[in-house]
Amino acid sequence: MTTTSAPTPATPSRSRRVIAISLAIIAALVVAFFAFANLYADFLWYDQLGFDSVLITQWVARVVMFVVGFLGMAVPVWLAIQLAYRLRPVYARLSSQLDRYQEVVEPLRRLAMWGIPVFFGFFAGFAASAQWETTWLWFNGVATDVVDPEFGLDTGFYLFAMPFYSALVGFVSAVLLVCLLVTALVSYLYGSVRVGQRELRISKSARIQLAVIAGLYLLVQGASLWLDRYKTLVEPGDRITGPGYTGVNAIIPGQTILAFAAVIVALLFFVTAIIGRWRYPLIATALLVVSAIVLGIGYPWVVNTFQVQPNRFALEQDYYQRNVDMTHEAYGVDGLEKQDFQAVTDAEAGQLREDAATTAQIRIMDPAIISPTVRQLEQYRGYYQFQNPLDVDRYDIDGVSQDTVVSVRELDLAELGAAADWQNSAVVYTHGYGLVAAKGNDRTGDGDPVFLERGIPASGFLSDQEDFQPRVYFGEYSPTYSIVGAPEGSEPVELDYPTGGDGGGEVKTTFVGDGGPSIGSVFNRLIYALKFQAEQILFSDYVNEDSQILYDRDPLTRVQKVAPYLTLDSDPYPSVVDGRIVWIIDGYTLSANYPYSSTVSLASAISDSSNPAPRFALDDINYIRNSVKATVDAYDGSVTLYAWDEEDPVLQSWQNVYPTTVEPISEMSAELMSHVRYPTDLFKVQRTVLGIYHVDDARSFYQSDNRWQTPNDPQADSQLQPPYYLTMQMPGQDNPTYSMFTSFIPSSTGGNARNVLMGYLAVDSNAGAEAGKKAADYGKLRMLVIDADTTVPGPGQVQNTFNADPLVSSQINLLKQGQSDVLNGNLLTLPVGGGLLYVQPVFVQSSGATKLPTLQKVLVSFGNDIAFEDTLNEALDALFGGDSGAAAGDDDVAPTPGATPTPGATPTPGATPEPGTPTVPSDEYQAALQDAQEAMLAREAALKAGDLAAFAEADEKLTAAVEKLIELGALEP
């Protein structure tokens, strides 16, 4: 019998090992280089902008926190495993099952003893690095000099320290829990803990280790319970944020008792580590759990049910007042100036005489509608575009403040089509050109905007300034990246602007300035070729030693990167400041930890028809400040941050984290001050808060009998009406000023709110024109509380009145003749003439491909009276007895031939009334008007019923009635 030995397995060749190792090293180097390229590109961007300290601070903080988190988890876990293994019983008798476990584990023991701590350490490190901002804020936090009404602690504790302590307690709890689990596992595997025959045996070493860890864990839980006492001040309750009577007298004392009980149980575990008796700590732990149920749930329920609910206001009054006062403070509405307002509803001649300065600046050019008009008139080439909607600003022209509608002319590379190759997209089409500004309160005879600044090359009151720079390299629609710059004397390649008509010439330019990182070196070109995955950057002859690459060009992106702690306003706007086009952006500091302040959803508060779907990292807030005003130069992209609210403790803390990045307000020029304004999103948050918290006392808050809400936009009924900027004079003000306003109607949980005005809120948005100094009244909130005995229609009711009026409807039908659409503009509300005036421009545009909305009519309403005329000036005169006593901004516009009657004020046949004088309507006209109204109602009923024959018959009757009105001279032909 012969045997054959098994073949010897082949040994891998040395060359294969070398190749495999080499490939692995090369792959690792490639990955490392890509990571380095991304980090280095970031550094170049920040360094060029002068904010490299921001990036370095973030890198250092993340690395430090990762190391702390890694070591904080890995070292205790490693120590727990080592102690459990080294102190195992050497001669323990193990079960056969444990023997098999050890056989499996033993070959991997060394790897596991190091790998498990490293594994958990990495997770902890990444978790800790994500908390670096919380840690740095705690370390750099400042006192606010405002104390909470319950514990008497500085509110800075809640803003900065409490979030850090919460994160620290959570981290230490996780570390101890992992240590407890791995200790129990290792002790079981190596016989220190034996379970069998209804018996649990624990060796002395394991007992000490497990008891000490358990005791430490309970000590941390005691600290957590103690911290929970303070957290109650920022937790929403059933009516208010913060503890009420039940919270103060039941929940907080219960948490205090449980915290001390947890410490006592922890001490019992430490005693067990010495004397070896588990009974006492285990019984104490069970009692602690029962106590937590009784003190945390049972006792508060008893107090709430049998004490608070039968006597709610008597017991909760002081806590409601705390909530009202702290909410006012947290949202900056504590300086609200309220005024009872008995609105006049009857329109009389000369009623607007004292409000002439306000009526002169009423904006009839709706920035949300006229963008297509501006585009048609000012685009010049398909590769230009304008913002939609346009922005609102104001300029001082010949000593008079002029409200304007503005937009910069930016690139639209999508319109290049097949010509959008790399050279055109990155080298030739690099920037937009010029800013367009039109009067907000005026129109041409054709209904177009009256431009103050326009054209290519730029012309107007702005470009007449010395050293005006019209080029826009940094904007909201700038290309992803552009390569600019060349040695002096080189032939320009960048398109500056076109000249002549279609196919005309072009003026070219070369960027001069410091706008982006240099890519003059081969290494930097390689870095950005990798970043943008564009090999052309590396090989193109258009890239030279003086080239710069411009990217991250959106103003919001640039400010967010250099100030990551800010939440930015959703509406950046361009202004010309000292000859440069700059983007002005408002930055907010937020918190969700202000004691006794009610929480608001930021996204819901600022969502309206102009901003339908915002999203934020921190949405539920209870503290907000407009702490920073930022500017981005449209030519070179330079970013400047100004400390607008230098008293804001959150900003002060971030300034300690990022020193030298924010300039003091004293550095703001006079011209910049004249263009900054009260921010839109802050005002929206404040109006949301004031819907409930316009009351000052606890009783009014408790009764909830006067809650308000923002009305829906009449043009988008499912969304809120946005606030509007206007130059106006509120009752009690000495002079008109640039302001923002909103209105309130009664609140309704069922969605069927009564659409009458209850309140009117305006804020002084004019920061003044003195360098480094705010105007005294800037940010002053003024509220008109409308007398309940006077019914003033709300925006929805006014819009319905406009739409339902037979004469207005007839004229609208005439405007719709042919291929035309009628667009209702923004419905403005102004406190003039002792009451509230509504103004709505009406635009007409073609329903075809070319959209060119032109202002054709203006609707106005005061009380229950309305007027519908060609110009605002005519409409006001018609509404107020033939002479309003004031002139609107369009008073120089020549009226359209043929008189347009005001509803209810038509001329008597055969009579020639004085301009603007209302006359008594004739019987014939009244009959025709009645026929038109009946025909309209019949037509609508037939349409709803689907009766086409009846619809056609009613339509014929309506046409006949309208023709009769035209024949009488009542309507424009």
Short mmCIF file of N, CA and C in Angstrom, two decimals, residues 455-527:
data_model
loop_
_atom_site.label_atom_id
_atom_site.label_comp_id
_atom_site.label_asym_id
_atom_site.label_seq_id
_atom_site.Cartn_x
_atom_site.Cartn_y
_atom_site.Cartn_z
N GLY A 455 -29.15 100.98 -19.99
CA GLY A 455 -28.39 100.99 -21.21
C GLY A 455 -27.04 100.33 -21.18
N ILE A 456 -26.54 100.05 -22.40
CA ILE A 456 -25.19 99.55 -22.64
C ILE A 456 -24.58 100.43 -23.73
N PRO A 457 -23.50 101.15 -23.45
CA PRO A 457 -22.87 101.32 -22.13
C PRO A 457 -23.81 102.08 -21.18
N ALA A 458 -23.53 101.94 -19.89
CA ALA A 458 -24.42 102.46 -18.86
C ALA A 458 -24.56 103.97 -18.97
N SER A 459 -25.78 104.45 -18.75
CA SER A 459 -26.03 105.89 -18.74
C SER A 459 -27.10 106.18 -17.69
N GLY A 460 -26.96 107.30 -17.02
CA GLY A 460 -27.92 107.66 -16.00
C GLY A 460 -27.24 108.32 -14.83
N PHE A 461 -27.99 108.54 -13.78
CA PHE A 461 -27.46 109.30 -12.64
C PHE A 461 -26.39 108.53 -11.88
N LEU A 462 -26.36 107.20 -12.02
CA LEU A 462 -25.33 106.41 -11.33
C LEU A 462 -24.04 106.38 -12.13
N SER A 463 -24.16 106.10 -13.42
CA SER A 463 -22.95 106.02 -14.25
C SER A 463 -22.32 107.39 -14.48
N ASP A 464 -23.06 108.45 -14.17
CA ASP A 464 -22.47 109.79 -14.26
C ASP A 464 -21.48 110.05 -13.13
N GLN A 465 -21.50 109.17 -12.10
CA GLN A 465 -20.55 109.34 -11.01
C GLN A 465 -19.13 109.06 -11.50
N GLU A 466 -18.20 109.72 -10.87
CA GLU A 466 -16.79 109.50 -11.22
C GLU A 466 -16.36 108.11 -10.76
N ASP A 467 -15.61 107.41 -11.62
CA ASP A 467 -15.06 106.08 -11.33
C ASP A 467 -16.16 105.04 -11.12
N PHE A 468 -17.31 105.21 -11.77
CA PHE A 468 -18.35 104.19 -11.67
C PHE A 468 -17.89 102.91 -12.36
N GLN A 469 -18.08 101.78 -11.69
CA GLN A 469 -17.66 100.49 -12.23
C GLN A 469 -18.91 99.65 -12.51
N PRO A 470 -19.29 99.49 -13.80
CA PRO A 470 -20.54 98.80 -14.13
C PRO A 470 -20.42 97.28 -14.25
N ARG A 471 -19.21 96.74 -14.26
CA ARG A 471 -19.05 95.31 -14.56
C ARG A 471 -19.42 94.44 -13.35
N VAL A 472 -20.11 93.34 -13.64
CA VAL A 472 -20.62 92.45 -12.60
C VAL A 472 -20.01 91.08 -12.78
N TYR A 473 -18.91 90.83 -12.07
CA TYR A 473 -18.25 89.51 -12.10
C TYR A 473 -18.84 88.58 -11.04
N PHE A 474 -19.46 89.16 -10.03
CA PHE A 474 -19.99 88.36 -8.92
C PHE A 474 -21.46 88.70 -8.74
N GLY A 475 -22.32 87.71 -9.00
CA GLY A 475 -23.75 87.92 -8.89
C GLY A 475 -24.49 86.63 -8.65
N GLU A 476 -25.81 86.73 -8.64
CA GLU A 476 -26.63 85.57 -8.32
C GLU A 476 -26.67 84.54 -9.45
N TYR A 477 -26.34 84.97 -10.68
CA TYR A 477 -26.39 84.05 -11.82
C TYR A 477 -25.06 83.96 -12.54
N SER A 478 -23.97 84.26 -11.87
CA SER A 478 -22.65 84.22 -12.51
C SER A 478 -22.29 82.80 -12.90
N PRO A 479 -21.43 82.63 -13.94
CA PRO A 479 -20.99 81.28 -14.33
C PRO A 479 -20.29 80.56 -13.18
N THR A 480 -20.23 79.24 -13.28
CA THR A 480 -19.62 78.44 -12.23
C THR A 480 -18.20 78.91 -11.95
N TYR A 481 -17.43 79.10 -13.00
CA TYR A 481 -16.10 79.68 -12.83
C TYR A 481 -15.72 80.40 -14.11
N SER A 482 -14.86 81.41 -13.96
CA SER A 482 -14.31 82.14 -15.10
C SER A 482 -12.83 82.34 -14.86
N ILE A 483 -12.08 82.35 -15.95
CA ILE A 483 -10.63 82.60 -15.87
C ILE A 483 -10.37 83.97 -16.47
N VAL A 484 -9.81 84.87 -15.66
CA VAL A 484 -9.64 86.25 -16.05
C VAL A 484 -8.21 86.68 -15.76
N GLY A 485 -7.87 87.85 -16.27
CA GLY A 485 -6.56 88.42 -16.00
C GLY A 485 -5.56 88.07 -17.09
N ALA A 486 -4.66 89.01 -17.35
CA ALA A 486 -3.63 88.82 -18.38
C ALA A 486 -2.52 89.83 -18.13
N PRO A 487 -1.33 89.58 -18.67
CA PRO A 487 -0.24 90.56 -18.51
C PRO A 487 -0.61 91.89 -19.16
N GLU A 488 -0.05 92.94 -18.64
CA GLU A 488 -0.31 94.27 -19.16
C GLU A 488 0.10 94.34 -20.63
N GLY A 489 -0.78 94.91 -21.43
CA GLY A 489 -0.50 95.03 -22.86
C GLY A 489 -1.05 93.89 -23.69
N SER A 490 -1.56 92.85 -23.06
CA SER A 490 -2.13 91.73 -23.81
C SER A 490 -3.44 92.14 -24.46
N GLU A 491 -3.79 91.47 -25.54
CA GLU A 491 -5.05 91.75 -26.21
C GLU A 491 -6.21 91.20 -25.38
N PRO A 492 -7.21 92.02 -25.06
CA PRO A 492 -8.33 91.54 -24.24
C PRO A 492 -9.12 90.44 -24.95
N VAL A 493 -9.63 89.50 -24.18
CA VAL A 493 -10.45 88.41 -24.74
C VAL A 493 -11.84 88.37 -24.09
N GLU A 494 -12.03 89.04 -22.97
CA GLU A 494 -13.33 89.00 -22.30
C GLU A 494 -14.32 89.95 -22.99
N LEU A 495 -15.53 89.44 -23.29
CA LEU A 495 -16.57 90.29 -23.84
C LEU A 495 -17.05 91.25 -22.76
N ASP A 496 -16.93 92.55 -23.05
CA ASP A 496 -17.40 93.55 -22.09
C ASP A 496 -18.87 93.87 -22.35
N TYR A 497 -19.17 94.33 -23.55
CA TYR A 497 -20.56 94.55 -23.92
C TYR A 497 -20.64 94.66 -25.44
N PRO A 498 -21.80 94.35 -26.00
CA PRO A 498 -21.98 94.44 -27.45
C PRO A 498 -22.23 95.89 -27.87
N THR A 499 -21.94 96.20 -29.11
CA THR A 499 -22.23 97.52 -29.66
C THR A 499 -23.01 97.34 -30.94
N GLY A 500 -23.82 98.34 -31.27
CA GLY A 500 -24.61 98.27 -32.49
C GLY A 500 -25.75 97.30 -32.38
N GLY A 501 -26.40 97.04 -33.52
CA GLY A 501 -27.54 96.13 -33.56
C GLY A 501 -27.08 94.69 -33.63
N ASP A 502 -27.99 93.85 -34.12
CA ASP A 502 -27.66 92.43 -34.25
C ASP A 502 -26.47 92.28 -35.19
N GLY A 503 -25.53 91.49 -34.71
CA GLY A 503 -24.32 91.28 -35.49
C GLY A 503 -23.35 92.42 -35.43
N GLY A 504 -23.60 93.37 -34.52
CA GLY A 504 -22.73 94.51 -34.38
C GLY A 504 -21.41 94.14 -33.73
N GLY A 505 -20.62 95.18 -33.38
CA GLY A 505 -19.32 94.93 -32.82
C GLY A 505 -19.36 94.58 -31.35
N GLU A 506 -18.20 94.38 -30.78
CA GLU A 506 -18.07 94.03 -29.37
C GLU A 506 -16.92 94.82 -28.77
N VAL A 507 -17.13 95.27 -27.55
CA VAL A 507 -16.07 95.88 -26.78
C VAL A 507 -15.54 94.83 -25.81
N LYS A 508 -14.22 94.66 -25.76
CA LYS A 508 -13.63 93.64 -24.90
C LYS A 508 -12.81 94.29 -23.80
N THR A 509 -12.57 93.54 -22.76
CA THR A 509 -11.88 94.07 -21.59
C THR A 509 -11.05 92.98 -20.95
N THR A 510 -10.24 93.37 -19.99
CA THR A 510 -9.47 92.43 -19.17
C THR A 510 -9.69 92.79 -17.71
N PHE A 511 -10.01 91.80 -16.92
CA PHE A 511 -10.23 92.02 -15.49
C PHE A 511 -8.95 92.55 -14.84
N VAL A 512 -9.10 93.62 -14.08
CA VAL A 512 -7.98 94.21 -13.35
C VAL A 512 -8.39 94.26 -11.88
N GLY A 513 -7.74 93.50 -11.06
CA GLY A 513 -8.09 93.46 -9.65
C GLY A 513 -7.69 92.14 -9.04
N ASP A 514 -8.11 91.93 -7.82
CA ASP A 514 -7.80 90.70 -7.10
C ASP A 514 -9.14 90.04 -6.76
N GLY A 515 -9.59 89.15 -7.65
CA GLY A 515 -10.91 88.58 -7.49
C GLY A 515 -10.95 87.10 -7.21
N GLY A 516 -9.84 86.41 -7.42
CA GLY A 516 -9.85 84.96 -7.20
C GLY A 516 -8.44 84.43 -7.06
N PRO A 517 -8.29 83.17 -6.69
CA PRO A 517 -6.96 82.57 -6.54
C PRO A 517 -6.18 82.60 -7.85
N SER A 518 -4.89 82.76 -7.73
CA SER A 518 -4.02 82.74 -8.90
C SER A 518 -3.86 81.31 -9.43
N ILE A 519 -3.91 81.18 -10.75
CA ILE A 519 -3.61 79.88 -11.38
C ILE A 519 -2.47 80.07 -12.38
N GLY A 520 -1.56 80.98 -12.01
CA GLY A 520 -0.42 81.22 -12.88
C GLY A 520 0.59 80.10 -12.87
N SER A 521 0.67 79.34 -11.79
CA SER A 521 1.62 78.23 -11.70
C SER A 521 0.98 76.96 -12.21
N VAL A 522 1.82 76.06 -12.70
CA VAL A 522 1.32 74.78 -13.21
C VAL A 522 0.64 73.99 -12.09
N PHE A 523 1.21 74.06 -10.89
CA PHE A 523 0.65 73.29 -9.78
C PHE A 523 -0.78 73.76 -9.47
N ASN A 524 -0.98 75.08 -9.40
CA ASN A 524 -2.32 75.59 -9.12
C ASN A 524 -3.29 75.27 -10.25
N ARG A 525 -2.80 75.28 -11.46
CA ARG A 525 -3.66 74.90 -12.59
C ARG A 525 -4.09 73.45 -12.46
N LEU A 526 -3.17 72.61 -12.04
CA LEU A 526 -3.51 71.20 -11.84
C LEU A 526 -4.55 71.05 -10.73
N ILE A 527 -4.38 71.80 -9.66
CA ILE A 527 -5.33 71.73 -8.55
C ILE A 527 -6.74 72.05 -9.02
#
